[in-house]
PDB file of C-alpha atoms in Angstrom:
ATOM      1  CA  SER A  18      70.212  20.596 -34.376  1.00  0.00           C
ATOM      2  CA  ALA A  19      67.992  17.568 -34.772  1.00  0.00           C
ATOM      3  CA  THR A  20      65.717  18.721 -31.930  1.00  0.00           C
ATOM      4  CA  CYS A  21      65.839  22.535 -32.186  1.00  0.00           C
ATOM      5  CA  LYS A  22      65.382  25.282 -34.772  1.00  0.00           C
ATOM      6  CA  ILE A  23      66.274  28.979 -34.722  1.00  0.00           C
ATOM      7  CA  PHE A  24      64.179  31.637 -36.470  1.00  0.00           C
ATOM      8  CA  PHE A  25      65.010  35.334 -36.791  1.00  0.00           C
ATOM      9  CA  ALA A  26      62.078  37.711 -36.381  1.00  0.00           C
ATOM     10  CA  LEU A  27      60.991  41.208 -35.300  1.00  0.00           C
ATOM     11  CA  ASP A  28      59.177  42.014 -32.076  1.00  0.00           C
ATOM     12  CA  HIS A  29      56.209  44.077 -33.257  1.00  0.00           C
ATOM     13  CA  GLU A  30      55.310  45.027 -29.697  1.00  0.00           C
ATOM     14  CA  GLN A  31      58.420  47.204 -29.587  1.00  0.00           C
ATOM     15  CA  SER A  32      58.855  50.520 -31.382  1.00  0.00           C
ATOM     16  CA  PRO A  33      61.026  50.440 -33.356  1.00  0.00           C
ATOM     17  CA  HIS A  34      60.618  46.704 -33.973  1.00  0.00           C
ATOM     18  CA  GLU A  35      63.389  44.863 -32.175  1.00  0.00           C
ATOM     19  CA  PRO A  36      65.244  41.957 -33.844  1.00  0.00           C
ATOM     20  CA  VAL A  37      64.813  38.732 -31.890  1.00  0.00           C
ATOM     21  CA  ALA A  38      65.847  35.097 -32.162  1.00  0.00           C
ATOM     22  CA  LEU A  39      63.228  32.402 -31.586  1.00  0.00           C
ATOM     23  CA  LYS A  40      64.449  28.989 -30.469  1.00  0.00           C
ATOM     24  CA  VAL A  41      61.850  26.251 -30.866  1.00  0.00           C
ATOM     25  CA  MET A  42      62.411  22.867 -29.252  1.00  0.00           C
ATOM     26  CA  GLN A  43      60.988  19.363 -29.499  1.00  0.00           C
ATOM     27  CA  SER A  44      62.291  18.004 -26.210  1.00  0.00           C
ATOM     28  CA  GLY A  45      60.656  18.919 -22.937  1.00  0.00           C
ATOM     29  CA  GLU A  46      63.707  17.553 -21.134  1.00  0.00           C
ATOM     30  CA  GLN A  47      66.025  19.936 -22.994  1.00  0.00           C
ATOM     31  CA  PHE A  48      63.632  22.831 -22.362  1.00  0.00           C
ATOM     32  CA  ALA A  49      63.640  22.021 -18.634  1.00  0.00           C
ATOM     33  CA  ARG A  50      67.445  21.943 -18.531  1.00  0.00           C
ATOM     34  CA  GLU A  51      67.638  25.302 -20.330  1.00  0.00           C
ATOM     35  CA  MET A  52      65.227  26.893 -17.856  1.00  0.00           C
ATOM     36  CA  ALA A  53      66.919  25.327 -14.813  1.00  0.00           C
ATOM     37  CA  ALA A  54      70.240  26.873 -15.874  1.00  0.00           C
ATOM     38  CA  ARG A  55      68.691  30.342 -16.046  1.00  0.00           C
ATOM     39  CA  VAL A  56      68.252  31.303 -12.403  1.00  0.00           C
ATOM     40  CA  GLY A  57      67.696  34.981 -13.193  1.00  0.00           C
ATOM     41  CA  GLY A  58      70.491  36.384 -11.026  1.00  0.00           C
ATOM     42  CA  GLU A  59      71.348  40.047 -11.439  1.00  0.00           C
ATOM     43  CA  ASP A  60      74.652  39.156 -13.132  1.00  0.00           C
ATOM     44  CA  GLU A  61      73.221  36.545 -15.510  1.00  0.00           C
ATOM     45  CA  GLY A  62      72.832  38.900 -18.471  1.00  0.00           C
ATOM     46  CA  GLU A  63      76.534  39.662 -18.380  1.00  0.00           C
ATOM     47  CA  TYR A  64      77.434  36.052 -19.094  1.00  0.00           C
ATOM     48  CA  VAL A  65      74.409  34.380 -20.736  1.00  0.00           C
ATOM     49  CA  LEU A  66      72.202  35.774 -23.499  1.00  0.00           C
ATOM     50  CA  CYS A  67      69.027  36.796 -21.704  1.00  0.00           C
ATOM     51  CA  LEU A  68      65.483  35.638 -22.441  1.00  0.00           C
ATOM     52  CA  PHE A  69      62.588  37.887 -23.376  1.00  0.00           C
ATOM     53  CA  ALA A  70      60.067  35.088 -22.920  1.00  0.00           C
ATOM     54  CA  SER A  71      59.696  31.317 -22.634  1.00  0.00           C
ATOM     55  CA  HIS A  72      56.736  29.176 -23.664  1.00  0.00           C
ATOM     56  CA  ASP A  73      55.964  25.717 -22.346  1.00  0.00           C
ATOM     57  CA  LYS A  74      53.943  23.149 -24.249  1.00  0.00           C
ATOM     58  CA  ASP A  75      50.461  24.552 -23.544  1.00  0.00           C
ATOM     59  CA  ASP A  76      51.362  28.134 -24.506  1.00  0.00           C
ATOM     60  CA  PHE A  77      53.438  27.104 -27.493  1.00  0.00           C
ATOM     61  CA  ASP A  78      50.864  24.743 -28.971  1.00  0.00           C
ATOM     62  CA  LYS A  79      48.259  27.523 -28.979  1.00  0.00           C
ATOM     63  CA  ALA A  80      50.606  30.021 -30.628  1.00  0.00           C
ATOM     64  CA  ALA A  81      51.851  27.534 -33.250  1.00  0.00           C
ATOM     65  CA  ILE A  82      48.457  26.521 -34.637  1.00  0.00           C
ATOM     66  CA  GLY A  83      48.562  26.629 -38.442  1.00  0.00           C
ATOM     67  CA  VAL A  84      52.308  27.328 -38.672  1.00  0.00           C
ATOM     68  CA  SER A  85      53.736  24.447 -40.707  1.00  0.00           C
ATOM     69  CA  ASP A  86      57.372  25.202 -39.820  1.00  0.00           C
ATOM     70  CA  LEU A  87      56.572  24.555 -36.162  1.00  0.00           C
ATOM     71  CA  LEU A  88      55.005  21.118 -36.538  1.00  0.00           C
ATOM     72  CA  GLY A  89      56.627  18.745 -34.087  1.00  0.00           C
ATOM     73  CA  TYR A  90      57.906  21.521 -31.831  1.00  0.00           C
ATOM     74  CA  SER A  91      56.276  22.200 -28.460  1.00  0.00           C
ATOM     75  CA  PHE A  92      58.519  24.621 -26.564  1.00  0.00           C
ATOM     76  CA  GLY A  93      59.892  28.057 -27.362  1.00  0.00           C
ATOM     77  CA  LEU A  94      62.350  30.715 -26.190  1.00  0.00           C
ATOM     78  CA  ALA A  95      62.557  34.327 -27.345  1.00  0.00           C
ATOM     79  CA  MET A  96      65.819  36.213 -26.894  1.00  0.00           C
ATOM     80  CA  PRO A  97      67.736  39.147 -28.381  1.00  0.00           C
ATOM     81  CA  ARG A  98      69.266  38.560 -31.795  1.00  0.00           C
ATOM     82  CA  ALA A  99      73.033  38.514 -31.355  1.00  0.00           C
ATOM     83  CA  ASP A 100      75.489  40.106 -33.772  1.00  0.00           C
ATOM     84  CA  LYS A 101      77.513  36.974 -34.573  1.00  0.00           C
ATOM     85  CA  THR A 102      78.300  33.512 -33.336  1.00  0.00           C
ATOM     86  CA  LEU A 103      81.898  32.527 -32.732  1.00  0.00           C
ATOM     87  CA  GLN A 104      81.443  30.039 -35.575  1.00  0.00           C
ATOM     88  CA  ASP A 105      80.629  32.964 -37.913  1.00  0.00           C
ATOM     89  CA  ILE A 106      83.880  34.641 -36.882  1.00  0.00           C
ATOM     90  CA  ILE A 107      85.868  31.449 -37.449  1.00  0.00           C
ATOM     91  CA  VAL A 108      84.401  30.902 -40.934  1.00  0.00           C
ATOM     92  CA  HIS A 109      84.243  34.442 -42.291  1.00  0.00           C
ATOM     93  CA  LYS A 110      86.953  36.415 -40.499  1.00  0.00           C
ATOM     94  CA  ASN A 111      90.717  36.076 -40.728  1.00  0.00           C
ATOM     95  CA  ILE A 112      91.077  35.264 -37.056  1.00  0.00           C
ATOM     96  CA  VAL A 113      91.988  31.603 -36.665  1.00  0.00           C
ATOM     97  CA  GLY A 114      95.671  30.796 -36.774  1.00  0.00           C
ATOM     98  CA  ASN A 115      96.506  34.473 -37.248  1.00  0.00           C
ATOM     99  CA  PRO A 116      99.176  35.791 -34.834  1.00  0.00           C
ATOM    100  CA  LYS A 117      97.951  39.347 -35.451  1.00  0.00           C
ATOM    101  CA  MET A 118      94.559  38.386 -34.017  1.00  0.00           C
ATOM    102  CA  LEU A 119      95.779  36.846 -30.769  1.00  0.00           C
ATOM    103  CA  SER A 120      94.765  39.922 -28.782  1.00  0.00           C
ATOM    104  CA  LEU A 121      91.165  39.536 -30.013  1.00  0.00           C
ATOM    105  CA  VAL A 122      91.253  35.802 -29.298  1.00  0.00           C
ATOM    106  CA  ARG A 123      92.502  36.515 -25.784  1.00  0.00           C
ATOM    107  CA  THR A 124      89.715  39.037 -25.154  1.00  0.00           C
ATOM    108  CA  LEU A 125      86.813  36.927 -26.404  1.00  0.00           C
ATOM    109  CA  MET A 126      88.023  33.741 -24.729  1.00  0.00           C
ATOM    110  CA  HIS A 127      88.542  35.620 -21.477  1.00  0.00           C
ATOM    111  CA  GLN A 128      84.912  36.745 -21.595  1.00  0.00           C
ATOM    112  CA  LEU A 129      83.661  33.265 -22.456  1.00  0.00           C
ATOM    113  CA  GLY A 130      85.841  31.730 -19.744  1.00  0.00           C
ATOM    114  CA  ARG A 131      84.240  34.059 -17.201  1.00  0.00           C
ATOM    115  CA  SER A 132      80.825  33.014 -18.501  1.00  0.00           C
ATOM    116  CA  LEU A 133      81.629  29.350 -17.909  1.00  0.00           C
ATOM    117  CA  LEU A 134      82.981  30.237 -14.468  1.00  0.00           C
ATOM    118  CA  TYR A 135      79.671  31.968 -13.719  1.00  0.00           C
ATOM    119  CA  LEU A 136      77.742  28.767 -14.472  1.00  0.00           C
ATOM    120  CA  HIS A 137      80.209  26.747 -12.392  1.00  0.00           C
ATOM    121  CA  SER A 138      79.662  29.141  -9.458  1.00  0.00           C
ATOM    122  CA  LEU A 139      75.968  28.203  -9.641  1.00  0.00           C
ATOM    123  CA  GLY A 140      76.871  24.520  -9.383  1.00  0.00           C
ATOM    124  CA  ARG A 141      76.228  23.732 -13.067  1.00  0.00           C
ATOM    125  CA  ILE A 142      78.151  23.061 -16.267  1.00  0.00           C
ATOM    126  CA  HIS A 143      77.255  24.260 -19.753  1.00  0.00           C
ATOM    127  CA  GLY A 144      77.767  20.804 -21.181  1.00  0.00           C
ATOM    128  CA  ASP A 145      77.980  21.769 -24.871  1.00  0.00           C
ATOM    129  CA  PHE A 146      80.465  24.625 -25.178  1.00  0.00           C
ATOM    130  CA  LYS A 147      81.509  25.151 -28.802  1.00  0.00           C
ATOM    131  CA  PRO A 148      81.767  28.016 -31.346  1.00  0.00           C
ATOM    132  CA  LEU A 149      78.069  27.806 -32.307  1.00  0.00           C
ATOM    133  CA  ASN A 150      77.059  28.274 -28.671  1.00  0.00           C
ATOM    134  CA  ALA A 151      78.961  31.512 -28.114  1.00  0.00           C
ATOM    135  CA  VAL A 152      77.565  34.794 -29.430  1.00  0.00           C
ATOM    136  CA  ARG A 153      78.576  38.445 -29.529  1.00  0.00           C
ATOM    137  CA  MET A 154      76.013  40.873 -28.156  1.00  0.00           C
ATOM    138  CA  ASP A 155      76.840  44.581 -27.808  1.00  0.00           C
ATOM    139  CA  GLU A 156      80.579  43.871 -28.099  1.00  0.00           C
ATOM    140  CA  ARG A 157      80.483  41.227 -25.370  1.00  0.00           C
ATOM    141  CA  TRP A 158      80.711  37.482 -25.821  1.00  0.00           C
ATOM    142  CA  LYS A 159      78.084  35.376 -24.053  1.00  0.00           C
ATOM    143  CA  LEU A 160      76.814  31.805 -23.846  1.00  0.00           C
ATOM    144  CA  ILE A 161      73.678  30.421 -25.461  1.00  0.00           C
ATOM    145  CA  ASP A 162      72.045  26.969 -25.731  1.00  0.00           C
ATOM    146  CA  LEU A 163      71.910  25.806 -22.132  1.00  0.00           C
ATOM    147  CA  ASP A 164      69.799  22.759 -22.979  1.00  0.00           C
ATOM    148  CA  ALA A 165      72.724  20.439 -22.207  1.00  0.00           C
ATOM    149  CA  SER A 166      73.425  22.111 -18.854  1.00  0.00           C
ATOM    150  CA  VAL A 167      73.200  19.931 -15.742  1.00  0.00           C
ATOM    151  CA  ALA A 168      74.091  20.325 -12.085  1.00  0.00           C
ATOM    152  CA  LEU A 169      77.503  19.168 -10.933  1.00  0.00           C
ATOM    153  CA  GLY A 170      77.407  15.458 -10.171  1.00  0.00           C
ATOM    154  CA  GLU A 171      74.383  14.727 -12.348  1.00  0.00           C
ATOM    155  CA  PRO A 172      74.755  12.451 -15.407  1.00  0.00           C
ATOM    156  CA  THR A 173      75.915  14.358 -18.460  1.00  0.00           C
ATOM    157  CA  GLY A 174      76.125  13.597 -22.174  1.00  0.00           C
ATOM    158  CA  ARG A 175      72.466  13.423 -23.216  1.00  0.00           C
ATOM    159  CA  LYS A 176      73.222  16.158 -25.734  1.00  0.00           C
ATOM    160  CA  LEU A 177      76.782  16.563 -26.926  1.00  0.00           C
ATOM    161  CA  SER A 178      79.024  17.730 -29.759  1.00  0.00           C
ATOM    162  CA  GLU A 179      81.614  15.022 -30.290  1.00  0.00           C
ATOM    163  CA  ALA A 180      84.411  17.311 -31.533  1.00  0.00           C
ATOM    164  CA  PHE A 181      84.398  19.160 -28.200  1.00  0.00           C
ATOM    165  CA  CYS A 182      83.827  16.245 -25.781  1.00  0.00           C
ATOM    166  CA  PRO A 183      86.436  15.096 -23.250  1.00  0.00           C
ATOM    167  CA  PRO A 184      88.000  11.641 -23.707  1.00  0.00           C
ATOM    168  CA  GLU A 185      86.277  10.212 -20.626  1.00  0.00           C
ATOM    169  CA  LEU A 186      82.978  10.271 -22.530  1.00  0.00           C
ATOM    170  CA  LEU A 187      84.317   7.657 -24.954  1.00  0.00           C
ATOM    171  CA  MET A 188      84.204   3.943 -24.318  1.00  0.00           C
ATOM    172  CA  GLU A 189      85.079   0.831 -26.276  1.00  0.00           C
ATOM    173  CA  GLU A 190      82.473  -1.850 -26.882  1.00  0.00           C
ATOM    174  CA  THR A 191      83.074  -4.989 -28.950  1.00  0.00           C
ATOM    175  CA  GLY A 192      86.111  -3.380 -30.516  1.00  0.00           C
ATOM    176  CA  LYS A 193      84.314  -0.150 -31.494  1.00  0.00           C
ATOM    177  CA  LEU A 194      84.528   3.310 -29.939  1.00  0.00           C
ATOM    178  CA  ARG A 195      81.309   5.043 -28.988  1.00  0.00           C
ATOM    179  CA  PHE A 196      80.163   7.765 -26.622  1.00  0.00           C
ATOM    180  CA  ARG A 197      78.665   6.832 -23.275  1.00  0.00           C
ATOM    181  CA  SER A 198      74.922   6.934 -22.762  1.00  0.00           C
ATOM    182  CA  PRO A 199      73.827   8.498 -19.450  1.00  0.00           C
ATOM    183  CA  ASP A 200      70.691   6.348 -19.531  1.00  0.00           C
ATOM    184  CA  ILE A 201      72.575   3.033 -19.427  1.00  0.00           C
ATOM    185  CA  MET A 202      73.500   1.729 -15.969  1.00  0.00           C
ATOM    186  CA  GLY A 203      77.245   1.893 -15.406  1.00  0.00           C
ATOM    187  CA  GLU A 204      77.879   4.409 -18.192  1.00  0.00           C
ATOM    188  CA  ASN A 205      76.873   7.545 -16.295  1.00  0.00           C
ATOM    189  CA  LEU A 206      79.496  10.277 -16.312  1.00  0.00           C
ATOM    190  CA  PRO A 207      78.900  12.735 -13.439  1.00  0.00           C
ATOM    191  CA  ALA A 208      79.115  16.355 -14.568  1.00  0.00           C
ATOM    192  CA  ALA A 209      82.276  18.190 -13.540  1.00  0.00           C
ATOM    193  CA  GLN A 210      83.819  21.556 -14.418  1.00  0.00           C
ATOM    194  CA  SER A 211      86.539  19.687 -16.310  1.00  0.00           C
ATOM    195  CA  PHE A 212      83.973  18.815 -19.016  1.00  0.00           C
ATOM    196  CA  ASP A 213      83.597  22.505 -19.942  1.00  0.00           C
ATOM    197  CA  LEU A 214      87.317  23.155 -19.526  1.00  0.00           C
ATOM    198  CA  TRP A 215      88.150  20.486 -22.111  1.00  0.00           C
ATOM    199  CA  SER A 216      85.673  22.024 -24.556  1.00  0.00           C
ATOM    200  CA  PHE A 217      87.100  25.480 -23.847  1.00  0.00           C
ATOM    201  CA  GLY A 218      90.597  24.195 -24.604  1.00  0.00           C
ATOM    202  CA  ALA A 219      89.473  22.582 -27.865  1.00  0.00           C
ATOM    203  CA  VAL A 220      87.950  25.875 -29.029  1.00  0.00           C
ATOM    204  CA  LEU A 221      91.039  27.842 -27.981  1.00  0.00           C
ATOM    205  CA  PHE A 222      93.277  25.388 -29.843  1.00  0.00           C
ATOM    206  CA  GLN A 223      91.323  25.942 -33.055  1.00  0.00           C
ATOM    207  CA  LEU A 224      91.402  29.726 -32.719  1.00  0.00           C
ATOM    208  CA  VAL A 225      95.156  29.830 -32.103  1.00  0.00           C
ATOM    209  CA  THR A 226      96.347  27.172 -34.561  1.00  0.00           C
ATOM    210  CA  GLY A 227      93.735  27.501 -37.298  1.00  0.00           C
ATOM    211  CA  GLU A 228      92.933  23.782 -37.180  1.00  0.00           C
ATOM    212  CA  PRO A 229      90.427  21.732 -35.146  1.00  0.00           C
ATOM    213  CA  LEU A 230      91.861  19.613 -32.367  1.00  0.00           C
ATOM    214  CA  PHE A 231      90.470  16.453 -34.018  1.00  0.00           C
ATOM    215  CA  PRO A 232      89.082  15.778 -37.529  1.00  0.00           C
ATOM    216  CA  ALA A 233      85.294  16.210 -37.500  1.00  0.00           C
ATOM    217  CA  SER A 234      82.337  16.799 -39.804  1.00  0.00           C
ATOM    218  CA  HIS A 235      80.517  20.104 -40.214  1.00  0.00           C
ATOM    219  CA  GLY A 236      78.033  18.754 -37.683  1.00  0.00           C
ATOM    220  CA  ASP A 237      80.842  18.326 -35.104  1.00  0.00           C
ATOM    221  CA  ASP A 238      80.746  14.533 -35.364  1.00  0.00           C
ATOM    222  CA  LEU A 239      84.150  12.918 -35.003  1.00  0.00           C
ATOM    223  CA  SER A 240      85.508  10.696 -37.726  1.00  0.00           C
ATOM    224  CA  HIS A 241      86.764   7.236 -36.789  1.00  0.00           C
ATOM    225  CA  GLU A 242      90.297   8.652 -36.753  1.00  0.00           C
ATOM    226  CA  GLY A 243      89.147  11.546 -34.592  1.00  0.00           C
ATOM    227  CA  LYS A 244      87.631   9.152 -32.057  1.00  0.00           C
ATOM    228  CA  ARG A 245      90.825   7.092 -32.039  1.00  0.00           C
ATOM    229  CA  GLN A 246      92.921  10.172 -31.368  1.00  0.00           C
ATOM    230  CA  LEU A 247      90.579  11.315 -28.609  1.00  0.00           C
ATOM    231  CA  ALA A 248      90.610   7.857 -26.989  1.00  0.00           C
ATOM    232  CA  CYS A 249      94.409   7.823 -27.052  1.00  0.00           C
ATOM    233  CA  TRP A 250      94.718  11.266 -25.468  1.00  0.00           C
ATOM    234  CA  GLY A 251      96.966  11.159 -22.445  1.00  0.00           C
ATOM    235  CA  SER A 252      98.015   7.556 -23.047  1.00  0.00           C
ATOM    236  CA  SER A 253     101.539   6.390 -23.748  1.00  0.00           C
ATOM    237  CA  LEU A 254     100.689   6.061 -27.434  1.00  0.00           C
ATOM    238  CA  SER A 255     102.051   8.799 -29.703  1.00  0.00           C
ATOM    239  CA  LEU A 256      99.282  10.483 -31.654  1.00  0.00           C
ATOM    240  CA  ILE A 257     101.861  12.003 -33.962  1.00  0.00           C
ATOM    241  CA  ALA A 258     102.657   8.551 -35.296  1.00  0.00           C
ATOM    242  CA  GLY A 259      99.014   8.286 -36.334  1.00  0.00           C
ATOM    243  CA  GLY A 260      98.900  11.681 -37.985  1.00  0.00           C
ATOM    244  CA  GLY A 261      97.558  13.516 -34.931  1.00  0.00           C
ATOM    245  CA  ARG A 262      99.035  15.612 -32.171  1.00  0.00           C
ATOM    246  CA  GLN A 263     100.369  15.030 -28.698  1.00  0.00           C
TER     247      GLN A 263
END
């Protein structure tokens, strides 16, 4: 994303060297949200990809001296390297829109649904559930990227993927549709489990039908038409008449 990078590496302190993923971050606020969502319960590793280590600004700045790729980044997470992301499966495997693959879709979405339920049981939402933020590790699907996670009732939307956002995050201003800003008075949207459930449904729709719920870019930004369809969701207007779906 614009504020994070992922590097694949080997842990040379392990024998044999263990593959790891290094997530480096610019935002201290996102780092804090990621760490707050990882309470370290005994069941956490079943639902969320675990951490080997985390590095705050002081530690990270010392380790990153002289590494040009890390300029501008001040926080880091080290975790196991997963087998695949759900996005990899969607792009490279014949799974989406394939009736013969519904059993696999059911299994992986059941596991991911339980992972979201785990976060909800802790009083938090994921806040950015999408195919890139679900990974397969040892034949089990788990969540990653908790830097959008907030406690229930707290303002949400500081980091979002438009193609998987619920319609209540949209608002109209001077005739244009835009997403709410949690930092503007009166635009705060308190976090609720329904935010993740909408995202879950959007992912499930794509897996079953083979098409995204709304037209979006490769970066998950909605087109103008996609925003219009999302804004009209649940209204008396027929989305089919506009080329969308009810």
